[in-house]
Short mmCIF file of C-alpha atoms in Angstrom, two decimals:
data_model
loop_
_atom_site.label_atom_id
_atom_site.label_comp_id
_atom_site.label_asym_id
_atom_site.label_seq_id
_atom_site.Cartn_x
_atom_site.Cartn_y
_atom_site.Cartn_z
CA MET A 206 -38.53 -31.73 0.74
CA ILE A 207 -39.53 -29.05 -1.74
CA ALA A 208 -37.25 -30.32 -4.53
CA VAL A 209 -38.50 -33.90 -4.10
CA LEU A 210 -42.16 -32.82 -4.15
CA GLU A 211 -41.66 -30.54 -7.14
CA SER A 212 -39.88 -33.32 -9.02
CA TYR A 213 -42.75 -35.69 -8.27
CA ARG A 214 -45.35 -33.16 -9.43
CA ALA A 215 -43.34 -32.52 -12.59
CA GLY A 216 -43.35 -36.22 -13.40
CA LEU A 217 -39.57 -36.59 -13.04
CA PHE A 218 -39.94 -39.85 -11.12
CA ALA A 219 -41.66 -41.51 -14.08
CA ARG A 220 -40.31 -44.94 -15.04
CA PRO A 221 -38.81 -43.82 -18.40
CA LEU A 222 -36.52 -41.43 -16.51
CA TRP A 223 -35.23 -43.96 -14.00
CA ALA A 224 -32.37 -45.28 -16.12
CA SER A 225 -30.71 -41.93 -16.81
CA ASN A 226 -30.93 -40.87 -13.15
CA VAL A 227 -29.67 -44.22 -11.84
CA VAL A 228 -26.70 -44.15 -14.21
CA ALA A 229 -25.90 -40.55 -13.30
CA GLY A 230 -26.09 -41.38 -9.58
CA VAL A 231 -23.78 -44.38 -9.90
CA ILE A 232 -21.24 -42.39 -11.92
CA VAL A 233 -21.18 -39.47 -9.51
CA GLY A 234 -20.94 -41.91 -6.59
CA VAL A 235 -17.83 -43.43 -8.17
CA VAL A 236 -16.43 -39.94 -8.78
CA ALA A 237 -17.08 -39.05 -5.14
CA LEU A 238 -15.19 -42.09 -3.82
CA PRO A 239 -11.58 -40.86 -4.20
CA LEU A 240 -12.53 -37.23 -3.59
CA ALA A 241 -14.32 -37.96 -0.32
CA MET A 242 -11.35 -39.90 1.03
CA ALA A 243 -8.84 -37.29 -0.18
CA PHE A 244 -10.79 -34.40 1.35
CA ALA A 245 -11.17 -36.27 4.63
CA ILE A 246 -7.44 -36.99 4.93
CA ALA A 247 -6.56 -33.39 4.02
CA SER A 248 -9.02 -32.17 6.67
CA GLY A 249 -7.37 -34.24 9.40
CA ALA A 250 -10.05 -36.95 9.48
CA ARG A 251 -9.95 -40.62 8.57
CA PRO A 252 -10.72 -41.60 4.94
CA GLU A 253 -13.91 -43.49 5.83
CA GLN A 254 -15.25 -40.37 7.53
CA GLY A 255 -15.19 -38.65 4.16
CA LEU A 256 -17.33 -41.47 2.77
CA TYR A 257 -19.72 -41.23 5.74
CA THR A 258 -20.02 -37.50 5.08
CA ALA A 259 -20.76 -38.08 1.40
CA VAL A 260 -23.43 -40.68 2.22
CA VAL A 261 -25.23 -39.00 5.12
CA GLY A 262 -24.73 -35.41 4.02
CA GLY A 263 -25.45 -36.19 0.39
CA LEU A 264 -28.72 -37.97 1.15
CA ALA A 265 -29.86 -35.21 3.52
CA VAL A 266 -29.29 -32.50 0.91
CA THR A 267 -30.95 -34.59 -1.81
CA LEU A 268 -34.07 -35.20 0.31
CA PHE A 269 -34.39 -31.86 2.11
CA GLY A 270 -32.54 -29.34 -0.07
CA GLY A 271 -33.90 -26.86 -2.57
CA SER A 272 -32.25 -28.15 -5.75
CA ARG A 273 -33.34 -31.19 -7.74
CA VAL A 274 -29.85 -32.24 -8.85
CA GLN A 275 -27.49 -30.94 -6.15
CA ILE A 276 -24.82 -33.40 -4.96
CA ALA A 277 -23.32 -32.71 -1.54
CA GLY A 278 -20.42 -34.06 0.45
CA PRO A 279 -16.96 -33.03 1.66
CA THR A 280 -15.36 -30.41 -0.59
CA GLY A 281 -11.97 -28.87 -1.15
CA ALA A 282 -13.08 -25.41 -0.04
CA PHE A 283 -13.45 -26.68 3.53
CA ILE A 284 -9.96 -28.17 3.81
CA ALA A 285 -8.21 -24.99 4.95
CA ILE A 286 -10.78 -24.45 7.72
CA LEU A 287 -11.41 -28.02 8.82
CA SER A 288 -7.74 -28.99 9.02
CA GLY A 289 -7.14 -26.06 11.37
CA VAL A 290 -10.12 -26.98 13.56
CA THR A 291 -9.02 -30.63 13.71
CA ALA A 292 -5.45 -29.68 14.58
CA LYS A 293 -6.61 -27.46 17.42
CA TYR A 294 -9.68 -29.25 18.80
CA GLY A 295 -9.40 -32.81 17.49
CA ILE A 296 -11.95 -34.74 15.44
CA GLU A 297 -14.54 -34.45 18.23
CA GLY A 298 -14.14 -30.68 18.07
CA LEU A 299 -14.54 -30.73 14.31
CA GLN A 300 -17.74 -32.76 14.56
CA THR A 301 -19.14 -30.50 17.27
CA ALA A 302 -18.35 -27.40 15.21
CA THR A 303 -20.02 -29.03 12.20
CA LEU A 304 -23.16 -29.82 14.18
CA MET A 305 -23.31 -26.22 15.45
CA ALA A 306 -22.80 -24.94 11.91
CA GLY A 307 -25.70 -27.13 10.77
CA CYS A 308 -27.98 -25.50 13.33
CA MET A 309 -26.85 -22.07 12.11
CA LEU A 310 -27.59 -22.99 8.50
CA VAL A 311 -31.09 -24.17 9.39
CA LEU A 312 -31.74 -20.89 11.19
CA MET A 313 -30.40 -18.95 8.19
CA GLY A 314 -32.78 -20.82 5.94
CA LEU A 315 -35.75 -20.24 8.25
CA ALA A 316 -34.81 -16.55 8.41
CA LYS A 317 -34.90 -16.49 4.57
CA LEU A 318 -31.27 -15.44 4.17
CA GLY A 319 -30.81 -17.51 1.02
CA GLY A 320 -30.34 -14.38 -1.08
CA VAL A 321 -27.28 -13.26 0.89
CA ILE A 322 -24.92 -14.81 -1.66
CA LYS A 323 -25.75 -12.08 -4.17
CA PHE A 324 -24.21 -9.48 -1.83
CA ILE A 325 -20.75 -11.04 -1.94
CA PRO A 326 -18.87 -9.44 -4.86
CA ALA A 327 -17.07 -11.52 -7.49
CA PRO A 328 -13.56 -10.26 -6.54
CA VAL A 329 -14.08 -11.52 -2.98
CA ILE A 330 -15.36 -14.94 -4.09
CA VAL A 331 -12.58 -15.40 -6.66
CA GLY A 332 -9.98 -14.11 -4.19
CA PHE A 333 -10.79 -16.52 -1.39
CA THR A 334 -11.42 -19.55 -3.63
CA SER A 335 -8.08 -18.96 -5.38
CA GLY A 336 -6.43 -18.59 -1.98
CA ILE A 337 -7.95 -21.86 -0.80
CA GLY A 338 -6.62 -23.52 -3.95
CA VAL A 339 -3.09 -22.39 -3.09
CA ILE A 340 -3.45 -23.65 0.49
CA ILE A 341 -4.66 -27.07 -0.70
CA PHE A 342 -1.85 -27.28 -3.27
CA VAL A 343 0.93 -26.56 -0.79
CA GLY A 344 -0.75 -28.69 1.87
CA GLN A 345 -0.46 -31.77 -0.36
CA TRP A 346 3.29 -31.49 -1.02
CA ARG A 347 4.04 -33.79 1.88
CA ASP A 348 1.99 -36.74 0.59
CA PHE A 349 2.81 -36.01 -3.07
CA LEU A 350 6.58 -36.01 -2.48
CA GLY A 351 6.76 -38.38 0.48
CA LEU A 352 8.19 -35.72 2.80
CA ALA A 353 8.45 -35.90 6.57
CA LYS A 354 5.77 -34.21 8.66
CA VAL A 355 6.48 -30.51 9.11
CA GLY A 356 5.34 -28.07 11.77
CA GLY A 357 4.22 -24.48 11.62
CA GLU A 358 0.87 -22.92 12.46
CA HIS A 359 0.79 -20.39 9.64
CA PHE A 360 1.01 -20.88 5.90
CA HIS A 361 4.36 -19.16 5.44
CA GLU A 362 5.89 -21.26 8.24
CA LYS A 363 4.65 -24.52 6.71
CA LEU A 364 5.82 -23.44 3.26
CA TRP A 365 9.28 -22.58 4.56
CA HIS A 366 9.62 -25.94 6.34
CA LEU A 367 8.38 -27.83 3.27
CA LEU A 368 10.93 -26.08 1.08
CA GLY A 369 13.62 -27.15 3.52
CA GLU A 370 12.45 -30.78 3.25
CA LEU A 371 12.41 -30.92 -0.56
CA PRO A 372 15.91 -32.46 -0.85
CA GLN A 373 14.63 -35.42 1.22
CA LEU A 374 11.76 -36.30 -1.12
CA HIS A 375 10.87 -40.01 -1.49
CA TRP A 376 11.47 -40.95 -5.13
CA ALA A 377 9.08 -43.91 -5.35
CA THR A 378 6.27 -41.84 -3.82
CA THR A 379 7.00 -38.91 -6.12
CA ILE A 380 7.03 -41.06 -9.26
CA LEU A 381 3.69 -42.66 -8.34
CA ALA A 382 2.26 -39.20 -7.59
CA VAL A 383 3.42 -37.75 -10.91
CA PHE A 384 2.02 -40.79 -12.74
CA SER A 385 -1.28 -40.32 -10.86
CA LEU A 386 -1.36 -36.67 -11.86
CA LEU A 387 -0.85 -37.59 -15.50
CA LEU A 388 -3.64 -40.17 -15.32
CA VAL A 389 -6.06 -37.69 -13.72
CA THR A 390 -5.44 -35.07 -16.38
CA VAL A 391 -4.71 -37.10 -19.52
CA ALA A 392 -6.68 -40.37 -19.23
CA PRO A 393 -10.15 -38.79 -19.68
CA ARG A 394 -8.98 -37.46 -23.06
CA VAL A 395 -8.25 -40.95 -24.36
CA LYS A 396 -10.97 -42.09 -26.76
CA TYR A 397 -12.25 -45.12 -24.81
CA LEU A 398 -11.80 -43.60 -21.37
CA THR A 399 -13.77 -40.37 -21.74
CA ARG A 400 -16.70 -41.71 -19.68
CA ILE A 401 -14.49 -42.84 -16.78
CA PRO A 402 -13.59 -40.19 -14.18
CA GLY A 403 -9.90 -39.33 -14.18
CA PRO A 404 -9.53 -39.53 -10.38
CA LEU A 405 -10.97 -43.06 -10.41
CA ILE A 406 -8.57 -44.16 -13.16
CA ALA A 407 -5.60 -42.76 -11.26
CA MET A 408 -6.64 -44.30 -7.97
CA VAL A 409 -7.29 -47.76 -9.40
CA VAL A 410 -4.19 -47.95 -11.60
CA VAL A 411 -1.73 -46.59 -9.03
CA THR A 412 -3.27 -48.73 -6.28
CA ALA A 413 -2.82 -51.81 -8.48
CA ILE A 414 0.82 -50.88 -9.09
CA GLN A 415 1.54 -50.41 -5.39
CA ALA A 416 -0.32 -53.61 -4.47
CA THR A 417 1.75 -55.52 -7.03
CA PHE A 418 5.25 -54.15 -6.39
CA HIS A 419 4.96 -53.02 -2.73
CA PHE A 420 7.41 -50.15 -3.04
CA PRO A 421 8.97 -49.58 0.39
CA GLY A 422 8.29 -46.29 2.08
CA VAL A 423 5.16 -45.47 0.04
CA ALA A 424 2.41 -44.40 2.45
CA THR A 425 -1.01 -45.96 1.86
CA ILE A 426 -4.38 -45.78 3.55
CA GLY A 427 -3.54 -49.09 5.19
CA SER A 428 -0.17 -47.97 6.55
CA ALA A 429 -1.43 -44.56 7.64
CA PHE A 430 -4.92 -45.39 8.91
CA GLY A 431 -5.13 -49.17 9.15
CA GLY A 432 -7.57 -49.41 6.25
CA ILE A 433 -11.29 -48.67 6.02
CA PRO A 434 -13.68 -50.67 8.21
CA ILE A 435 -16.45 -52.65 6.53
CA GLY A 436 -19.98 -51.53 7.34
CA LEU A 437 -22.07 -48.44 7.87
CA PRO A 438 -21.42 -45.71 10.42
CA VAL A 439 -23.11 -45.86 13.81
CA PHE A 440 -24.76 -43.07 15.72
CA HIS A 441 -22.32 -41.16 17.88
CA LEU A 442 -22.93 -37.93 19.80
CA PRO A 443 -19.79 -35.76 20.08
CA THR A 444 -18.71 -35.47 23.72
CA LEU A 445 -17.31 -32.02 24.48
CA SER A 446 -17.93 -29.81 27.48
CA VAL A 447 -20.01 -26.64 27.31
CA SER A 448 -16.92 -24.47 27.69
CA GLU A 449 -15.20 -26.27 24.80
CA GLY A 450 -18.36 -25.91 22.75
CA LEU A 451 -18.38 -22.14 23.34
CA THR A 452 -14.86 -21.85 21.94
CA LEU A 453 -16.11 -23.51 18.75
CA ILE A 454 -18.73 -20.87 17.97
CA GLY A 455 -16.24 -18.99 15.77
CA PRO A 456 -15.17 -22.03 13.71
CA ALA A 457 -18.79 -23.16 13.48
CA PHE A 458 -19.85 -19.79 12.10
CA THR A 459 -17.02 -19.96 9.57
CA ILE A 460 -18.13 -23.41 8.44
CA ALA A 461 -21.74 -22.21 8.18
CA MET A 462 -20.85 -19.13 6.13
CA LEU A 463 -18.54 -20.96 3.74
CA GLY A 464 -21.02 -23.83 3.47
CA SER A 465 -23.85 -21.45 2.57
CA ILE A 466 -21.73 -19.65 -0.04
CA GLU A 467 -20.49 -22.81 -1.73
CA SER A 468 -23.82 -24.65 -1.65
CA LEU A 469 -25.74 -21.72 -3.13
CA LEU A 470 -23.06 -21.17 -5.78
CA SER A 471 -23.32 -24.84 -6.68
CA ALA A 472 -27.12 -24.57 -6.86
CA VAL A 473 -26.80 -21.56 -9.19
CA VAL A 474 -24.43 -23.54 -11.42
CA ALA A 475 -26.92 -26.43 -11.41
CA ASP A 476 -29.72 -24.07 -12.45
CA GLY A 477 -27.66 -22.81 -15.38
CA MET A 478 -26.83 -26.32 -16.58
CA SER A 479 -30.23 -27.96 -16.08
CA GLY A 480 -32.60 -25.06 -16.65
CA THR A 481 -34.14 -25.45 -13.18
CA LYS A 482 -34.70 -22.91 -10.39
CA HIS A 483 -33.55 -23.78 -6.89
CA ASN A 484 -35.12 -22.59 -3.63
CA ALA A 485 -32.24 -20.84 -1.84
CA ASN A 486 -33.81 -20.84 1.63
CA GLN A 487 -34.77 -24.52 1.43
CA GLU A 488 -31.26 -25.29 0.19
CA LEU A 489 -29.81 -23.72 3.34
CA ILE A 490 -32.18 -25.79 5.47
CA GLY A 491 -31.15 -28.96 3.62
CA GLN A 492 -27.47 -28.11 4.02
CA GLY A 493 -28.08 -27.42 7.70
CA LEU A 494 -29.78 -30.79 8.25
CA ALA A 495 -26.89 -32.47 6.39
CA ASN A 496 -24.35 -30.88 8.71
CA ILE A 497 -26.38 -31.86 11.76
CA ALA A 498 -26.73 -35.48 10.63
CA ALA A 499 -23.22 -36.07 9.22
CA PRO A 500 -21.25 -35.64 12.49
CA LEU A 501 -23.78 -37.80 14.35
CA PHE A 502 -22.81 -40.68 12.05
CA GLY A 503 -19.05 -40.23 11.99
CA GLY A 504 -18.80 -37.55 9.31
CA PHE A 505 -17.96 -33.88 9.28
CA ALA A 506 -18.82 -30.74 7.30
CA ALA A 507 -20.59 -31.16 3.96
CA THR A 508 -21.77 -28.73 1.33
CA GLY A 509 -22.89 -28.64 -2.28
CA ALA A 510 -20.08 -29.85 -4.54
CA ILE A 511 -19.96 -27.93 -7.81
CA ALA A 512 -17.87 -30.46 -9.76
CA ARG A 513 -19.92 -33.48 -8.65
CA THR A 514 -23.18 -31.64 -9.26
CA ALA A 515 -22.01 -30.76 -12.78
CA THR A 516 -21.00 -34.40 -13.37
CA ASN A 517 -24.43 -35.49 -12.18
CA ILE A 518 -26.19 -33.21 -14.65
CA ARG A 519 -23.90 -34.05 -17.59
CA ASN A 520 -24.67 -37.73 -17.15
CA GLY A 521 -28.44 -37.25 -17.39
CA ALA A 522 -29.68 -36.46 -13.87
CA THR A 523 -33.06 -34.72 -13.77
CA SER A 524 -34.38 -35.51 -10.28
CA PRO A 525 -33.31 -36.30 -6.69
CA LEU A 526 -33.26 -39.99 -7.67
CA ALA A 527 -29.70 -39.47 -8.94
CA GLY A 528 -28.63 -38.05 -5.57
CA ILE A 529 -30.17 -41.04 -3.80
CA MET A 530 -28.28 -43.43 -6.09
CA HIS A 531 -25.08 -41.48 -5.35
CA GLY A 532 -25.55 -42.36 -1.68
CA VAL A 533 -26.53 -45.97 -2.41
CA THR A 534 -23.40 -46.46 -4.52
CA LEU A 535 -21.14 -45.27 -1.72
CA ILE A 536 -23.00 -47.48 0.77
CA ALA A 537 -22.37 -50.50 -1.47
CA ILE A 538 -18.67 -49.62 -1.63
CA LEU A 539 -18.50 -49.38 2.17
CA LEU A 540 -20.22 -52.73 2.56
CA PHE A 541 -18.40 -54.76 -0.08
CA LEU A 542 -15.23 -53.05 -1.30
CA ALA A 543 -13.79 -51.34 1.80
CA PRO A 544 -10.87 -53.78 2.30
CA LEU A 545 -9.50 -52.93 -1.15
CA ALA A 546 -8.87 -49.35 -0.04
CA SER A 547 -5.93 -50.33 2.18
CA SER A 548 -3.52 -50.30 -0.76
CA ILE A 549 -4.50 -46.84 -2.06
CA PRO A 550 -1.33 -44.67 -1.96
CA LEU A 551 -1.75 -41.28 -0.31
CA ALA A 552 0.32 -39.91 -3.20
CA ALA A 553 -2.52 -40.75 -5.60
CA LEU A 554 -5.01 -38.88 -3.46
CA ALA A 555 -2.58 -35.95 -3.23
CA ALA A 556 -2.38 -35.87 -7.03
CA ILE A 557 -6.18 -35.76 -7.20
CA LEU A 558 -6.17 -32.82 -4.79
CA PHE A 559 -3.57 -31.05 -6.93
CA VAL A 560 -6.12 -31.01 -9.74
CA VAL A 561 -8.86 -29.91 -7.33
CA ALA A 562 -6.62 -27.07 -6.14
CA TRP A 563 -5.93 -25.98 -9.72
CA ASN A 564 -9.64 -25.95 -10.56
CA MET A 565 -10.46 -24.04 -7.39
CA SER A 566 -7.76 -21.46 -8.09
CA ASP A 567 -9.54 -20.62 -11.35
CA VAL A 568 -6.37 -18.99 -12.68
CA LYS A 569 -8.02 -17.97 -15.96
CA HIS A 570 -10.79 -16.05 -14.17
CA PHE A 571 -8.30 -14.55 -11.71
CA VAL A 572 -6.10 -13.26 -14.53
CA HIS A 573 -9.15 -11.99 -16.44
CA LEU A 574 -10.24 -9.92 -13.45
CA MET A 575 -6.73 -8.57 -12.97
CA GLN A 576 -6.67 -7.47 -16.61
CA ARG A 577 -10.20 -6.14 -17.06
CA ALA A 578 -11.65 -5.17 -13.67
CA PRO A 579 -11.51 -1.60 -12.32
CA ARG A 580 -8.48 -0.78 -10.17
CA ALA A 581 -10.41 -0.89 -6.89
CA ASP A 582 -11.84 -4.32 -7.68
CA ARG A 583 -8.37 -5.59 -8.55
CA ALA A 584 -7.12 -4.36 -5.20
CA ILE A 585 -9.97 -6.12 -3.38
CA LEU A 586 -9.21 -9.33 -5.30
CA VAL A 587 -5.51 -9.30 -4.37
CA ILE A 588 -6.12 -8.33 -0.74
CA THR A 589 -8.72 -11.09 -0.28
CA PHE A 590 -6.38 -13.62 -1.92
CA LEU A 591 -3.38 -12.67 0.24
CA LEU A 592 -5.41 -12.61 3.47
CA THR A 593 -6.88 -16.03 2.66
CA VAL A 594 -3.42 -17.52 2.17
CA PHE A 595 -1.45 -15.76 4.88
CA ALA A 596 -4.05 -14.85 7.50
CA ASP A 597 -7.47 -16.49 7.76
CA LEU A 598 -10.41 -17.20 5.50
CA VAL A 599 -12.90 -15.41 7.76
CA VAL A 600 -10.67 -12.35 8.00
CA ALA A 601 -10.21 -12.41 4.24
CA VAL A 602 -13.93 -12.57 3.45
CA ASN A 603 -14.83 -9.95 6.08
CA VAL A 604 -12.15 -7.52 4.92
CA GLY A 605 -12.98 -8.15 1.26
CA VAL A 606 -16.69 -7.52 1.77
CA ILE A 607 -16.04 -4.41 3.89
CA LEU A 608 -13.68 -2.99 1.26
CA ALA A 609 -16.22 -3.75 -1.46
CA ILE A 610 -18.95 -1.98 0.54
CA LEU A 611 -16.74 1.07 1.11
CA GLN A 612 -15.87 1.18 -2.57
CA PHE A 613 -19.56 0.90 -3.48
CA LEU A 614 -20.44 3.74 -1.10
CA ARG A 615 -17.70 5.90 -2.58
CA ARG A 616 -19.03 5.31 -6.07
CA MET A 617 -22.59 5.94 -4.92
CA SER A 618 -21.61 9.20 -3.22
CA GLU A 619 -19.86 10.34 -6.40
CA SER A 620 -23.03 9.64 -8.39
CA VAL A 621 -25.09 12.10 -6.28
CA GLU A 622 -25.35 15.46 -8.00
CA THR A 623 -26.86 18.77 -6.92
CA TYR A 624 -27.11 21.38 -9.64
CA GLY A 625 -29.01 24.53 -10.54
CA ILE A 626 -31.75 24.54 -13.16
CA GLU A 627 -31.83 27.26 -15.83
CA HIS A 628 -35.15 28.81 -16.81
CA HIS A 629 -35.06 27.37 -20.35
CA GLU A 630 -34.86 23.83 -18.87
CA ILE A 631 -38.20 24.26 -17.11
CA ALA A 632 -40.05 26.28 -19.72
CA VAL A 633 -43.04 23.91 -19.66
CA GLU A 634 -43.32 24.10 -15.85
CA LEU A 635 -43.01 27.89 -15.91
CA ALA A 636 -45.81 28.14 -18.45
CA ALA A 637 -47.98 25.85 -16.34
CA ALA A 638 -47.41 28.25 -13.41
CA GLY A 639 -48.31 31.27 -15.57
CA LEU A 640 -44.74 32.61 -15.64
CA SER A 641 -42.74 33.66 -18.68
CA LYS A 642 -39.41 33.28 -16.92
CA LEU A 643 -37.96 32.35 -13.56
CA PRO A 644 -38.00 35.30 -11.15
CA ALA A 645 -34.54 36.56 -10.20
CA GLU A 646 -35.35 36.03 -6.52
CA VAL A 647 -36.07 32.30 -7.08
CA VAL A 648 -33.49 29.58 -7.65
CA VAL A 649 -34.33 25.98 -8.58
CA TYR A 650 -31.96 23.16 -7.69
CA GLU A 651 -32.31 19.46 -8.44
CA ILE A 652 -30.82 16.59 -6.46
CA SER A 653 -30.10 13.45 -8.48
CA GLY A 654 -29.22 10.28 -6.60
CA PRO A 655 -29.75 8.87 -3.11
CA ILE A 656 -29.24 11.21 -0.16
CA PHE A 657 -27.41 8.95 2.30
CA PHE A 658 -24.64 9.28 4.86
CA GLY A 659 -21.90 8.99 2.26
CA ALA A 660 -23.27 11.74 0.00
CA THR A 661 -24.56 14.43 2.34
CA GLU A 662 -21.39 16.52 2.24
CA ARG A 663 -21.68 16.99 -1.51
CA PHE A 664 -25.15 18.51 -1.60
CA GLU A 665 -24.58 20.49 1.62
CA ARG A 666 -21.56 22.18 0.06
CA VAL A 667 -23.39 23.03 -3.17
CA LEU A 668 -26.47 24.43 -1.46
CA LEU A 669 -24.72 26.43 1.26
CA GLU A 670 -22.01 27.89 -0.97
CA THR A 671 -24.42 29.56 -3.41
CA HIS A 672 -22.77 32.85 -4.35
CA ALA A 673 -25.94 34.93 -4.63
CA MET A 674 -28.47 34.02 -1.96
CA PRO A 675 -32.02 34.04 -3.40
CA GLN A 676 -35.18 34.72 -1.47
CA VAL A 677 -36.63 31.33 -2.39
CA LEU A 678 -34.82 28.06 -3.08
CA ILE A 679 -36.85 25.26 -4.68
CA LEU A 680 -35.43 21.74 -4.29
CA ARG A 681 -36.61 19.16 -6.81
CA LEU A 682 -36.48 15.67 -5.25
CA GLY A 683 -37.98 13.66 -8.10
CA ARG A 684 -34.66 11.96 -8.85
CA VAL A 685 -33.94 11.01 -5.25
CA PRO A 686 -34.75 7.27 -4.96
CA PHE A 687 -34.27 7.11 -1.18
CA ILE A 688 -32.99 9.07 1.79
CA ASP A 689 -31.58 7.75 5.07
CA ILE A 690 -31.56 9.29 8.55
CA THR A 691 -28.21 11.01 7.98
CA GLY A 692 -29.56 12.49 4.76
CA LEU A 693 -32.70 13.68 6.57
CA GLN A 694 -30.63 15.33 9.29
CA SER A 695 -28.37 17.01 6.74
CA LEU A 696 -31.34 18.24 4.72
CA GLU A 697 -32.93 19.64 7.87
CA GLU A 698 -29.67 21.37 8.81
CA VAL A 699 -29.40 22.91 5.34
CA ILE A 700 -32.99 24.19 5.51
CA THR A 701 -32.40 25.64 8.99
CA GLU A 702 -29.15 27.33 7.94
CA LEU A 703 -30.71 28.82 4.80
CA ARG A 704 -33.66 30.14 6.77
CA LYS A 705 -31.19 31.90 9.07
CA ARG A 706 -29.93 33.58 5.92
CA LYS A 707 -33.50 34.68 5.08
CA VAL A 708 -33.89 32.06 2.33
CA MET A 709 -37.17 30.14 2.20
CA VAL A 710 -36.74 26.52 1.07
CA LEU A 711 -39.52 24.75 -0.84
CA LEU A 712 -39.47 21.01 -1.57
CA CYS A 713 -41.28 19.31 -4.42
CA GLU A 714 -41.73 16.13 -6.48
CA ALA A 715 -40.57 13.62 -3.84
CA ASN A 716 -41.61 10.00 -4.41
CA SER A 717 -43.91 8.34 -1.87
CA ARG A 718 -41.06 6.68 0.04
CA VAL A 719 -39.02 9.87 0.40
CA LEU A 720 -42.13 11.92 1.17
CA GLY A 721 -43.11 9.53 3.95
CA LYS A 722 -39.68 9.83 5.54
CA LEU A 723 -39.76 13.62 5.28
CA LYS A 724 -43.05 13.58 7.18
CA VAL A 725 -41.85 11.14 9.83
CA ALA A 726 -38.70 13.24 10.36
CA GLY A 727 -40.85 16.37 10.81
CA ILE A 728 -39.22 18.24 7.93
CA ILE A 729 -42.68 18.71 6.43
CA THR A 730 -45.95 18.55 8.36
CA ALA A 731 -49.60 18.09 7.44
CA ASP A 732 -50.31 21.84 7.44
CA ASP A 733 -46.93 22.77 5.95
CA ASP A 734 -47.01 24.72 2.67
CA THR A 735 -43.28 24.32 2.00
CA TYR A 736 -43.88 21.09 0.06
CA SER A 737 -45.57 20.83 -3.34
CA ALA A 738 -46.33 17.75 -5.39
CA THR A 739 -45.20 19.38 -8.66
CA LEU A 740 -42.73 22.05 -9.71
CA PRO A 741 -45.45 24.37 -11.13
CA ASP A 742 -47.18 24.35 -7.74
CA ALA A 743 -43.87 25.17 -6.05
CA LEU A 744 -43.29 28.02 -8.52
CA LEU A 745 -46.73 29.44 -7.75
CA ARG A 746 -45.98 29.20 -4.03
CA SER A 747 -42.61 30.93 -4.51
CA SER A 748 -44.29 33.91 -6.21
CA SER A 749 -46.25 34.63 -3.04
CA LEU A 750 -43.10 34.48 -0.92
CA ILE A 751 -41.03 37.01 -2.89
CA ARG A 752 -40.44 40.19 -0.92
CA PHE A 753 -40.22 43.28 -3.10
CA PRO A 754 -38.19 46.29 -1.86
#
């Protein structure tokens, strides 16, 4: 409860601030209403389960998370994963996987892994979020156009079947869906409607139209799910066997990883908008508790919702009180307005998800990266996007991160330089050693950059292919920030090989970290005179090692 305690200490629960936070909470609760139901249906769950997730998960994150203004609940990013889990394991399997993911998130928070998000490169994040947007968009064609249910396990199979069904679209459903889409996008721009969320306008207006005219063949929440029951969710422990639970470890890990990424991204966005600073590790713990509690009360996976969090802040939220009011608003809707949901057309919810998919795709940012990013980053972006759409989100993220790491290592290895030093470049050091010039039998080389497994070949080649072998080779290590075990082994091999060629190697100027590793590796010892703290000392030592004919 770090965020709650910090808000209390900062005086954010003072009476003058109640009004703005209550209003913000009510508004974001109303915004969450159509989204929660739409995300639930798209994930293979019932619409009320989306509301349960928003209530239970949202309150848990508000009370136990690490951000003062974070709003949590079901999100579009989860649809691609959750719908697959539901199709394969059923809703009980989805809830079990969610509960397991919650435990993983708590452990990640306790292990202080909240900073992991910074190690996922932008091309990977943009690639998989854009890919998820495409999956959501295509996945809503059926409800948007009133098409028959299609089969196909993979994206390309579903897309092909949907294209084959297009001639059989249901015109009344399609017209309502297009009208809903126009209301979502255009209504908030109307002068007197700017404060009303577009999804709410679309849902209310189109529901009223369908309830009035009863167009035949238009699917609604009532016809598809029998409506939304009045009342609050009850405690329910998912009942799956141990063996079935073991098969869900993979999906649970996927939910945990995506949940951590999205929640921490949302918290970062909240920091930028509100000027606050979230606690990343506590946020993971709060998200974990939310995903443990939500499935126990009929919900499923929840995470920080960027759009709802932004709406919360724009409407004046400054403390967790707004998040609490978000939950209270949804509870009031469940208790008093649930029967009205029966007439909501699924086409209206599909239109809302079309807009969500467009926002998630972030086409402008995607195009910007394709135009401005280096070629390797563009390749990573496209590969991650294609794997997300046509393969699997986990595969896409893993491959994208691995490619980004390999590209980083390649760039790092290219930045490592080993070059000879001319006597005029070290005139001050020569004077300090009492020398007017560098003896012909002594060569000074400098290594600039980290000596790690990806860069060892470069400095080995330079040092061992010296055309004229000197009697003494001085290696300056002052510009080596770190060295790994492969670098230590390569350095030792170079020293051994040069000594076989009658060349004495002296090391100097290593920082404390590199020096400590050289000692641990046995390359230099306590009584070893092959290491000097400064270059002048190494030059003095080299003078005593020169063998004159």
